[in-house]
Amino acid sequence: MSYATLKEAFYAEGAVTDCPVYDLHGHMGAYYGISFPRPDAAGMVHAMDRAGVKLLVFCHHGTLMTPDVGNAANIEAVRRYPKRLRAYCGINPNYPDVIARDIAEYDQYPDVYVGVKMLADYHGYALTDARYAPAWELADRNELLVLIHTWGGSLYDGPAIVRQAAERYPHARILMGHSCHGEWDKAIALVKEFPNLYFELCAVLDERGVLERFVGETGSERILFGTDLPWFNHHYYIGSVLGAQISDEDRHNILHRNAERLLAKYEL
Amino acid sequence: MNLFDSNLYLGRPTRGAYAPAATAVELLAEMDRQGIGRALAWHVAQRDVSPVTGNAMLSEAIAGQPRLYGCWTILPPQTREVFRKGEDFFAGMGRNRIIGLRAFPGQHNFLLNRQVFGKWLDVIAARRIPLLLSLENGVTWPMVYQLLEACPTLTCVLCDIGIWGVDRYTWPLLENYPNVCLETSLVALEDGGMEATVAQYGAERLLFGSAFPARYPESAILQLRHAEISDEDRHKIASTNLERLIAQVALEAEK
Ligand SMILES: [Zn+2]
């Protein structure tokens, strides 16, 4: 069937072949603050199928919360679903020895990793702290994706810190997870100033009107879709993209084209 | 899908909102755009100006609009601002197509409990009038738990339940209080949350809500359209559960 608009297509079909979705911000597994109905890899891939999500790039909660789980959880899940999953190598600045080992081993997993993930608000060190430097340098050298949690007002990963990181590592492709949530104008200014910075929409889309501002100020080519899966429902956030007052061309950019471009060098 | 929206407001808030509906005509135009047939609305002036002013503005806005039902906002009876001496509050609701109540204890500086509301709680419960409480608007979980402990038969609709999945808060309430329902604008956000809640407690406990203008109605609509539940359950959540609640409301004059 063909439909006049993407909204009609998603409303009717749920998953739309000529609009595959790339989710560039996922997690996996249980997490202390919430009861997830389906947090394992199989449950998440099922959720992806329902909404036509072609690929999820994620970092396991266990990896981020303790080195006792570590990146093994990411490697195991990607190798179980190699057509559907890629991982960010999780970086926890509280364990520099683990970072050193994971960075040294990064190249052993070209089938698993497309970049690194930093969660500074939770780990308690600013993104620019020397403890992260080996990971940033790896990303800068190899033009890797760096998904950083960012939040308005944060001393660890707020707009001022993001600015320093973007200046220092101009070749890293930095995805601002949650787009400096709440400090939208500063996020917009950063994306305008630094060509290596991107908006990421997780926790942005539940507030009506922000996506329109991003697109209005910077166009739609530096905006990436993400859901924190298993936290947030794909159809919910896709619905927000469909509801925003932007064009279907913008929606194609956000839901898949921008990600396809960023991931072009990988065999997916 | 026939949609009856349990959670949207009209009016323009103090702190602004993206493209709100200032009037009933604008709200109906937005509902048409979304395919939402009917709505149980409140007026943001009830929260941001005063319940007295806002209740009157809502009544005036929905007069002559059969697709719109309203919620008035309550205050402690002692100050006689909303529950006025010598006026039949419930008959007034009936005359104005007001079939629900809302409360904003945080913003309006009172406690939503037995000491404050006394017999009014029992009357509201006996008349099966839904009390809609927004967890994003001055209501906390301990408050909800205390209120329901004080009045377990209250028809209570919990709205805007939080960005993070809150099954650990909501499921004990669904288990203990048969007249508690959840509005779906944020149930829909939790991946698999609607399916899990329906499996555990039945579709009867969920009411579709868009949270317009704070959120995109397309979000909750797309999620509901493709939720992995039966079409019968989808239909209940979309409209018939709220129809059922409204049919139970008793607003006849006090004797
Ligand atoms: Zn995240």
Coordinates of C-alpha atoms and ligand atoms in Angstrom, one line a residue:
Chain A
M1 CA 0.0 0.0 0.0
S2 CA 1.2 3.5 -0.6
Y3 CA 0.1 6.4 1.6
A4 CA 0.0 10.2 1.1
T5 CA 1.9 10.9 4.2
L6 CA 4.3 9.2 6.7
K7 CA 1.7 9.7 9.4
E8 CA -0.9 7.8 7.4
A9 CA 1.6 5.1 6.7
F10 CA 2.7 4.6 10.4
Y11 CA -0.9 4.9 11.6
A12 CA -2.0 2.1 9.2
E13 CA 1.0 -0.2 9.3
G14 CA 3.0 0.5 12.4
A15 CA 6.2 -0.3 10.5
V16 CA 7.0 1.4 7.2
T17 CA 9.3 -0.2 4.7
D18 CA 10.5 2.9 3.0
C19 CA 11.0 4.6 6.3
P20 CA 13.1 2.3 8.4
V21 CA 14.0 3.6 11.8
Y22 CA 17.5 3.8 13.3
D23 CA 17.5 4.1 17.1
L24 CA 20.9 5.5 18.1
H25 CA 20.2 5.6 21.9
G26 CA 19.4 2.4 23.6
H27 CA 20.2 0.4 26.7
M28 CA 19.5 -3.1 27.8
G29 CA 18.8 -5.1 30.9
A30 CA 17.3 -4.4 34.3
Y31 CA 17.9 -1.0 36.0
Y32 CA 17.4 -0.2 39.7
G33 CA 14.9 2.7 39.4
I34 CA 12.3 1.1 37.2
S35 CA 10.4 -2.1 36.4
F36 CA 10.8 -2.9 32.7
P37 CA 8.3 -5.2 31.0
R38 CA 10.8 -6.4 28.4
P39 CA 14.4 -5.3 29.0
D40 CA 16.3 -8.3 27.5
A41 CA 17.7 -8.5 24.0
A42 CA 14.9 -10.7 22.7
G43 CA 12.2 -8.4 24.1
M44 CA 13.9 -5.4 22.7
V45 CA 14.3 -6.9 19.2
H46 CA 10.6 -7.7 19.3
A47 CA 9.8 -4.1 20.2
M48 CA 12.0 -3.0 17.3
D49 CA 10.1 -5.3 14.8
R50 CA 6.8 -3.8 15.8
A51 CA 7.9 -0.3 14.7
G52 CA 10.2 -1.1 11.8
V53 CA 13.3 -0.3 13.7
K54 CA 16.2 -1.6 11.6
L55 CA 19.1 -1.1 13.9
L56 CA 19.5 -0.1 17.6
V57 CA 22.8 1.1 19.0
F58 CA 22.9 0.6 22.7
C59 CA 24.9 0.3 25.9
H60 CA 23.8 -2.2 28.5
H61 CA 22.7 -0.9 31.9
G62 CA 25.0 -3.4 33.6
T63 CA 28.0 -2.1 31.6
L64 CA 27.3 1.4 32.7
M65 CA 26.6 0.7 36.3
T66 CA 29.4 -1.7 37.3
P67 CA 32.6 -3.0 35.8
D68 CA 31.6 -6.4 37.2
V69 CA 29.3 -6.7 34.2
G70 CA 31.3 -4.6 31.9
N71 CA 31.2 -4.5 28.1
A72 CA 30.9 -8.3 28.0
A73 CA 27.1 -7.8 28.1
N74 CA 27.2 -5.6 25.0
I75 CA 29.4 -8.0 23.1
E76 CA 27.3 -11.0 23.9
A77 CA 24.0 -9.3 22.8
V78 CA 25.3 -7.9 19.5
R79 CA 26.7 -11.3 18.6
R80 CA 23.3 -12.8 19.3
Y81 CA 21.5 -10.3 17.0
P82 CA 24.2 -9.1 14.6
K83 CA 21.8 -7.8 12.0
R84 CA 19.8 -5.7 14.5
L85 CA 22.2 -4.5 17.2
R86 CA 25.4 -2.5 17.5
A87 CA 26.9 -1.3 20.8
Y88 CA 28.7 1.7 22.3
C89 CA 31.7 0.7 24.4
G90 CA 30.7 1.8 27.8
I91 CA 33.2 4.2 29.6
N92 CA 33.1 4.6 33.4
P93 CA 35.6 7.1 34.6
N94 CA 35.6 5.6 38.1
Y95 CA 37.6 2.7 36.7
P96 CA 40.5 4.0 34.6
D97 CA 42.1 0.6 34.5
V98 CA 39.0 -0.9 32.9
I99 CA 38.9 2.0 30.4
A100 CA 42.5 1.3 29.5
R101 CA 41.8 -2.3 28.9
D102 CA 38.5 -1.7 26.9
I103 CA 40.2 0.9 24.7
A104 CA 43.1 -1.4 24.1
E105 CA 40.7 -4.2 23.1
Y106 CA 38.3 -1.9 21.1
D107 CA 39.7 -3.0 17.7
Q108 CA 39.0 -6.6 18.5
Y109 CA 35.3 -5.9 18.1
P110 CA 34.7 -4.3 14.7
D111 CA 31.5 -6.4 14.5
V112 CA 30.2 -5.0 17.8
Y113 CA 31.2 -1.3 18.4
V114 CA 30.4 1.9 16.5
G115 CA 31.6 4.2 19.2
V116 CA 31.7 4.9 22.9
K117 CA 29.1 5.9 25.5
M118 CA 29.6 8.3 28.4
L119 CA 27.1 8.9 31.3
A120 CA 28.8 11.7 33.2
D121 CA 25.9 12.8 35.4
Y122 CA 25.6 9.2 36.8
H123 CA 29.4 8.6 37.0
G124 CA 30.2 11.8 38.7
Y125 CA 33.0 13.2 36.6
A126 CA 32.7 16.0 34.0
L127 CA 33.0 14.8 30.4
T128 CA 36.2 16.8 30.1
D129 CA 37.9 15.1 33.0
A130 CA 41.3 13.5 32.2
R131 CA 39.9 10.1 33.1
Y132 CA 37.9 10.0 29.9
A133 CA 40.7 11.2 27.7
P134 CA 41.8 7.8 26.3
A135 CA 38.3 7.2 25.1
W136 CA 37.9 10.6 23.6
E137 CA 41.3 10.3 21.8
L138 CA 40.3 6.9 20.4
A139 CA 37.0 8.4 19.1
D140 CA 38.8 11.5 17.7
R141 CA 41.4 9.5 15.9
N142 CA 38.8 7.1 14.3
E143 CA 35.9 9.5 13.8
L144 CA 33.8 7.3 16.1
L145 CA 30.3 8.1 17.4
V146 CA 30.4 9.3 21.0
L147 CA 27.0 9.2 22.7
I148 CA 27.0 11.4 25.7
H149 CA 24.2 11.8 28.2
T150 CA 23.7 15.6 28.4
W151 CA 21.3 17.6 30.6
G152 CA 20.6 21.3 31.0
G153 CA 22.2 22.8 34.1
S154 CA 24.6 19.9 34.7
L155 CA 28.2 20.5 35.8
Y156 CA 29.1 17.1 34.4
D157 CA 27.5 17.2 31.0
G158 CA 25.7 20.5 30.6
P159 CA 26.2 22.8 27.5
A160 CA 29.4 24.5 28.8
I161 CA 31.1 21.1 29.3
V162 CA 29.8 19.8 25.9
R163 CA 31.3 22.9 24.3
Q164 CA 34.7 22.1 25.7
A165 CA 34.6 18.5 24.5
A166 CA 33.4 19.5 21.0
E167 CA 36.3 22.0 20.8
R168 CA 38.9 19.5 22.0
Y169 CA 37.8 16.5 19.9
P170 CA 36.7 17.9 16.5
H171 CA 36.8 14.6 14.7
A172 CA 34.6 12.7 17.2
R173 CA 31.0 12.5 16.0
I174 CA 29.3 13.7 19.2
L175 CA 25.7 12.8 19.8
M176 CA 24.2 14.9 22.5
G177 CA 21.9 12.4 24.2
H178 CA 18.7 14.3 25.4
S179 CA 20.1 17.4 23.6
C180 CA 21.1 19.2 26.9
H181 CA 17.5 18.7 28.1
G182 CA 15.8 21.9 29.0
E183 CA 18.6 24.2 27.8
W184 CA 17.3 24.0 24.3
D185 CA 18.6 27.3 23.1
K186 CA 22.1 26.4 24.2
A187 CA 21.9 23.1 22.5
I188 CA 20.8 24.9 19.3
A189 CA 23.8 27.3 19.6
L190 CA 26.2 24.4 20.0
V191 CA 24.9 22.5 17.0
K192 CA 25.2 25.7 14.9
E193 CA 28.8 26.3 16.1
F194 CA 30.3 22.8 16.0
P195 CA 29.9 20.6 12.9
N196 CA 30.7 17.5 14.9
L197 CA 27.7 17.9 17.3
Y198 CA 24.3 16.3 16.8
F199 CA 21.0 16.5 18.6
E200 CA 19.6 13.2 19.9
L201 CA 15.9 13.2 20.7
C202 CA 15.4 10.8 23.6
A203 CA 13.4 12.6 26.4
V204 CA 13.1 15.6 24.1
L205 CA 10.0 14.3 22.2
D206 CA 7.7 14.1 25.2
E207 CA 7.7 17.9 25.2
R208 CA 5.7 19.4 22.3
G209 CA 7.4 22.1 20.3
V210 CA 11.1 21.5 20.9
L211 CA 11.7 19.5 17.7
E212 CA 10.1 22.3 15.7
R213 CA 12.6 24.7 17.2
F214 CA 15.6 22.4 16.4
V215 CA 14.5 22.0 12.8
G216 CA 13.6 25.6 12.4
E217 CA 17.0 26.8 13.6
T218 CA 19.4 24.2 12.2
G219 CA 17.5 22.1 9.6
S220 CA 16.9 18.4 10.1
E221 CA 20.2 16.9 9.0
R222 CA 21.9 17.0 12.4
I223 CA 19.1 15.3 14.4
L224 CA 19.1 11.7 15.4
F225 CA 16.3 9.5 16.8
G226 CA 16.7 7.6 20.1
T227 CA 14.5 6.0 22.7
D228 CA 16.6 4.7 25.6
L229 CA 14.9 1.4 24.8
P230 CA 13.9 -0.6 27.0
W231 CA 12.7 2.6 28.6
F232 CA 10.6 4.3 25.9
N233 CA 8.2 3.0 23.3
H234 CA 9.1 3.4 19.7
H235 CA 5.6 4.2 18.5
Y236 CA 5.3 6.9 21.1
Y237 CA 8.4 8.7 20.0
I238 CA 7.7 8.1 16.3
G239 CA 4.3 9.5 16.9
S240 CA 5.9 12.7 18.3
V241 CA 8.0 13.0 15.1
L242 CA 4.9 12.6 13.0
G243 CA 3.0 15.2 15.1
A244 CA 5.7 17.9 14.9
Q245 CA 5.1 20.7 12.4
I246 CA 7.9 19.7 10.1
S247 CA 8.0 18.1 6.6
D248 CA 8.0 14.4 5.7
E249 CA 11.5 15.0 4.3
D250 CA 12.6 16.2 7.7
R251 CA 11.0 13.1 9.2
H252 CA 13.0 10.8 6.8
N253 CA 16.2 12.6 7.8
I254 CA 15.5 12.2 11.5
L255 CA 14.2 8.6 11.5
H256 CA 16.8 7.1 9.2
R257 CA 18.8 9.1 6.6
N258 CA 21.0 11.0 9.1
A259 CA 21.9 7.7 10.9
E260 CA 22.5 5.9 7.6
R261 CA 25.0 8.6 6.7
L262 CA 26.8 8.4 10.1
L263 CA 27.0 4.6 10.0
A264 CA 27.9 4.4 6.3
K265 CA 31.4 3.2 7.0
Y266 CA 30.2 0.2 8.9
E267 CA 29.0 -3.1 7.5
L268 CA 25.6 -3.5 8.9
Chain B
M1 CA -10.6 4.2 16.2
N2 CA -13.2 6.2 18.1
L3 CA -11.2 8.4 20.6
F4 CA -12.5 10.0 23.8
D5 CA -9.7 12.0 25.4
S6 CA -9.6 12.0 29.2
N7 CA -6.7 14.4 29.6
L8 CA -6.4 17.7 27.7
Y9 CA -6.8 21.3 28.6
L10 CA -7.8 24.5 26.9
G11 CA -6.5 27.9 27.6
R12 CA -3.1 29.4 27.6
P13 CA -0.8 28.7 30.6
T14 CA 1.2 31.4 32.5
R15 CA 4.5 29.9 31.4
G16 CA 3.5 29.4 27.8
A17 CA 2.9 26.2 25.7
Y18 CA 3.5 25.3 22.1
A19 CA 0.4 26.0 20.1
P20 CA -2.2 25.6 22.8
A21 CA -5.9 25.9 22.1
A22 CA -7.1 29.2 23.6
T23 CA -10.8 28.5 22.9
A24 CA -13.2 25.6 22.5
V25 CA -13.3 26.3 18.8
E26 CA -9.5 25.9 18.6
L27 CA -9.6 22.8 20.7
L28 CA -12.3 21.2 18.5
A29 CA -10.2 22.0 15.4
E30 CA -7.2 20.3 17.0
M31 CA -9.4 17.3 18.0
D32 CA -10.6 17.1 14.4
R33 CA -7.0 17.1 13.2
Q34 CA -6.2 14.2 15.5
G35 CA -9.4 12.2 15.0
I36 CA -10.4 12.7 18.6
G37 CA -14.2 12.6 18.8
R38 CA -14.9 13.8 22.3
A39 CA -12.9 15.0 25.3
L40 CA -13.1 15.5 29.0
A41 CA -11.3 18.9 29.3
W42 CA -10.1 21.2 32.0
H43 CA -9.1 24.9 31.7
V44 CA -5.6 25.8 32.5
A45 CA -6.8 28.9 34.3
Q46 CA -8.2 26.5 36.9
R47 CA -4.5 25.8 37.9
D48 CA -2.8 29.0 36.9
V49 CA -5.3 31.8 37.8
S50 CA -7.8 30.3 40.4
P51 CA -10.2 27.4 40.5
V52 CA -13.1 29.8 40.9
T53 CA -12.2 31.8 37.8
G54 CA -11.1 28.8 35.8
N55 CA -14.2 26.7 36.6
A56 CA -16.4 29.5 35.3
M57 CA -14.2 30.0 32.2
L58 CA -14.4 26.2 31.5
S59 CA -18.2 26.1 31.9
E60 CA -18.6 29.0 29.5
A61 CA -16.2 27.6 26.9
I62 CA -17.9 24.1 26.7
A63 CA -21.4 25.4 26.8
G64 CA -23.2 24.4 23.6
Q65 CA -20.3 22.1 22.6
P66 CA -21.7 18.5 22.9
R67 CA -18.3 16.9 22.1
L68 CA -16.7 18.5 25.2
Y69 CA -17.3 17.5 28.9
G70 CA -15.6 19.3 31.7
C71 CA -13.8 18.9 35.0
W72 CA -14.1 21.5 37.8
T73 CA -11.3 22.0 40.2
I74 CA -11.9 21.7 43.9
L75 CA -10.5 23.5 47.0
P76 CA -11.0 22.8 50.7
P77 CA -14.7 23.2 51.6
Q78 CA -13.8 25.2 54.7
T79 CA -12.9 28.3 52.6
R80 CA -16.2 28.1 50.7
E81 CA -14.6 29.2 47.4
V82 CA -15.7 26.3 45.3
F83 CA -18.2 24.5 47.5
R84 CA -20.3 27.6 48.2
K85 CA -22.9 28.0 51.0
G86 CA -26.4 27.7 49.8
E87 CA -25.5 26.4 46.3
D88 CA -26.1 22.8 45.1
F89 CA -22.6 22.1 43.8
F90 CA -23.5 18.8 42.1
A91 CA -26.6 20.1 40.4
G92 CA -24.4 22.9 39.1
M93 CA -22.0 20.4 37.7
G94 CA -24.9 18.7 35.9
R95 CA -26.2 21.9 34.4
N96 CA -22.7 22.7 33.0
R97 CA -21.8 19.2 31.7
I98 CA -19.1 18.9 34.3
I99 CA -18.7 15.2 35.0
G100 CA -15.2 15.1 36.7
L101 CA -13.2 17.0 39.3
R102 CA -9.6 17.9 39.4
A103 CA -7.4 19.0 42.3
F104 CA -4.0 20.7 42.4
P105 CA -3.0 20.6 46.0
G106 CA 0.6 21.6 45.4
Q107 CA -0.1 24.8 43.5
H108 CA -3.2 25.7 45.5
N109 CA -1.6 25.0 49.0
F110 CA -3.8 22.5 50.7
L111 CA -3.8 18.8 51.6
L112 CA -5.9 16.4 49.7
N113 CA -7.0 14.2 52.6
R114 CA -9.7 13.2 55.0
Q115 CA -9.1 16.0 57.5
V116 CA -9.7 18.6 54.9
F117 CA -12.4 17.1 52.7
G118 CA -14.3 15.0 55.3
K119 CA -17.7 13.8 54.1
W120 CA -17.2 15.4 50.7
L121 CA -14.9 12.5 49.9
D122 CA -17.7 10.0 50.6
V123 CA -20.2 12.1 48.7
I124 CA -17.9 12.3 45.6
A125 CA -17.2 8.6 45.9
A126 CA -20.9 7.7 46.3
R127 CA -21.9 9.8 43.3
R128 CA -19.1 8.0 41.3
I129 CA -17.6 11.4 40.2
P130 CA -14.1 10.8 38.8
L131 CA -11.4 12.7 40.5
L132 CA -8.6 13.3 38.0
L133 CA -5.2 13.8 39.6
S134 CA -2.1 14.7 37.6
L135 CA 1.2 13.5 38.9
E136 CA 2.8 16.4 37.0
N137 CA 0.5 19.0 38.6
G138 CA 1.0 19.2 42.4
V139 CA 0.1 15.6 43.3
T140 CA 2.6 13.1 44.7
W141 CA 2.4 9.3 45.2
P142 CA 2.2 9.4 49.0
M143 CA -0.7 11.9 48.6
V144 CA -2.5 9.5 46.3
Y145 CA -1.9 6.5 48.6
Q146 CA -3.2 8.4 51.7
L147 CA -6.2 9.7 49.9
L148 CA -7.2 6.2 48.7
E149 CA -6.6 4.8 52.1
A150 CA -9.0 7.3 53.5
C151 CA -11.6 6.7 50.8
P152 CA -11.0 3.4 49.1
T153 CA -14.1 3.5 46.8
L154 CA -13.2 6.8 45.2
T155 CA -13.3 6.8 41.4
C156 CA -9.8 8.2 40.8
V157 CA -8.1 8.7 37.4
L158 CA -4.3 9.1 37.7
C159 CA -3.1 11.3 34.9
D160 CA 0.4 12.2 33.6
I161 CA 1.9 9.4 35.7
G162 CA 5.5 10.3 35.0
I163 CA 8.1 10.1 32.3
W164 CA 9.8 7.1 33.9
G165 CA 7.7 3.9 34.1
V166 CA 6.0 3.8 37.5
D167 CA 4.5 0.4 37.7
R168 CA 6.0 0.0 41.2
Y169 CA 3.7 2.9 42.2
T170 CA 0.6 2.3 40.1
W171 CA 0.2 -1.5 40.2
P172 CA -0.3 -1.7 44.0
L173 CA -3.1 0.9 43.6
L174 CA -4.7 -1.0 40.7
E175 CA -4.5 -4.1 42.9
N176 CA -6.1 -2.5 46.0
Y177 CA -8.6 0.0 44.7
P178 CA -11.0 -1.2 42.0
N179 CA -12.1 2.3 41.0
V180 CA -8.6 3.6 40.2
C181 CA -7.8 4.0 36.5
L182 CA -4.7 5.3 34.7
E183 CA -4.8 7.8 31.9
T184 CA -2.6 6.6 29.1
S185 CA -0.6 9.6 27.8
L186 CA 2.5 8.4 29.8
V187 CA 1.5 4.7 30.2
A188 CA 2.0 4.8 26.4
L189 CA 5.6 6.1 26.8
E190 CA 6.8 3.0 28.8
D191 CA 7.9 0.4 26.3
G192 CA 5.5 -2.6 26.8
G193 CA 3.8 -0.8 29.7
M194 CA 0.3 -0.8 28.3
E195 CA 0.5 -4.5 27.4
A196 CA 1.8 -5.5 30.8
T197 CA -0.8 -3.5 32.7
V198 CA -3.6 -4.9 30.6
A199 CA -2.4 -8.4 31.1
Q200 CA -2.2 -7.9 34.9
Y201 CA -5.3 -5.8 35.6
G202 CA -7.4 -5.7 32.5
A203 CA -8.0 -3.0 29.9
E204 CA -10.9 -1.6 31.9
R205 CA -8.4 0.3 34.1
L206 CA -6.9 2.4 31.3
L207 CA -8.4 5.6 29.7
F208 CA -6.9 7.1 26.6
G209 CA -5.4 10.6 27.1
S210 CA -3.4 12.8 24.8
A211 CA -2.0 15.4 27.3
F212 CA -2.5 18.1 24.7
P213 CA -1.0 20.7 24.5
A214 CA 1.9 19.6 26.6
R215 CA 2.6 16.5 24.4
Y216 CA 1.9 15.4 20.9
P217 CA -1.4 13.5 20.7
E218 CA 0.0 11.5 17.8
S219 CA 2.3 9.8 20.4
A220 CA -0.4 8.2 22.5
I221 CA -2.6 7.5 19.4
L222 CA 0.1 5.7 17.4
Q223 CA 1.1 3.7 20.5
L224 CA -2.6 2.7 21.1
R225 CA -3.2 1.8 17.5
H226 CA -0.4 -0.7 17.5
A227 CA -0.4 -1.9 21.1
E228 CA -0.3 -5.7 21.3
I229 CA -3.7 -6.0 22.9
S230 CA -7.0 -7.3 21.5
D231 CA -9.1 -4.9 19.4
E232 CA -11.8 -5.2 22.0
D233 CA -9.3 -4.0 24.7
R234 CA -8.1 -1.2 22.4
H235 CA -11.7 0.0 21.9
K236 CA -12.3 0.0 25.7
I237 CA -9.2 2.1 26.3
A238 CA -9.9 4.4 23.3
S239 CA -13.4 5.3 24.4
T240 CA -15.8 2.9 26.1
N241 CA -14.1 2.9 29.5
L242 CA -14.6 6.7 29.9
E243 CA -18.2 6.4 28.5
R244 CA -18.8 3.8 31.3
L245 CA -17.4 6.1 34.0
I246 CA -19.5 9.0 32.8
A247 CA -22.7 6.9 32.7
Q248 CA -22.2 6.1 36.4
V249 CA -21.9 9.7 37.5
A250 CA -24.9 10.8 39.7
L251 CA -25.4 14.5 39.8
E252 CA -29.1 14.8 40.9
A253 CA -29.9 17.6 43.3
E254 CA -29.4 17.1 47.0
K255 CA -32.6 16.3 48.9
Ligands
ZN1 ZN 20.4 6.7 27.9

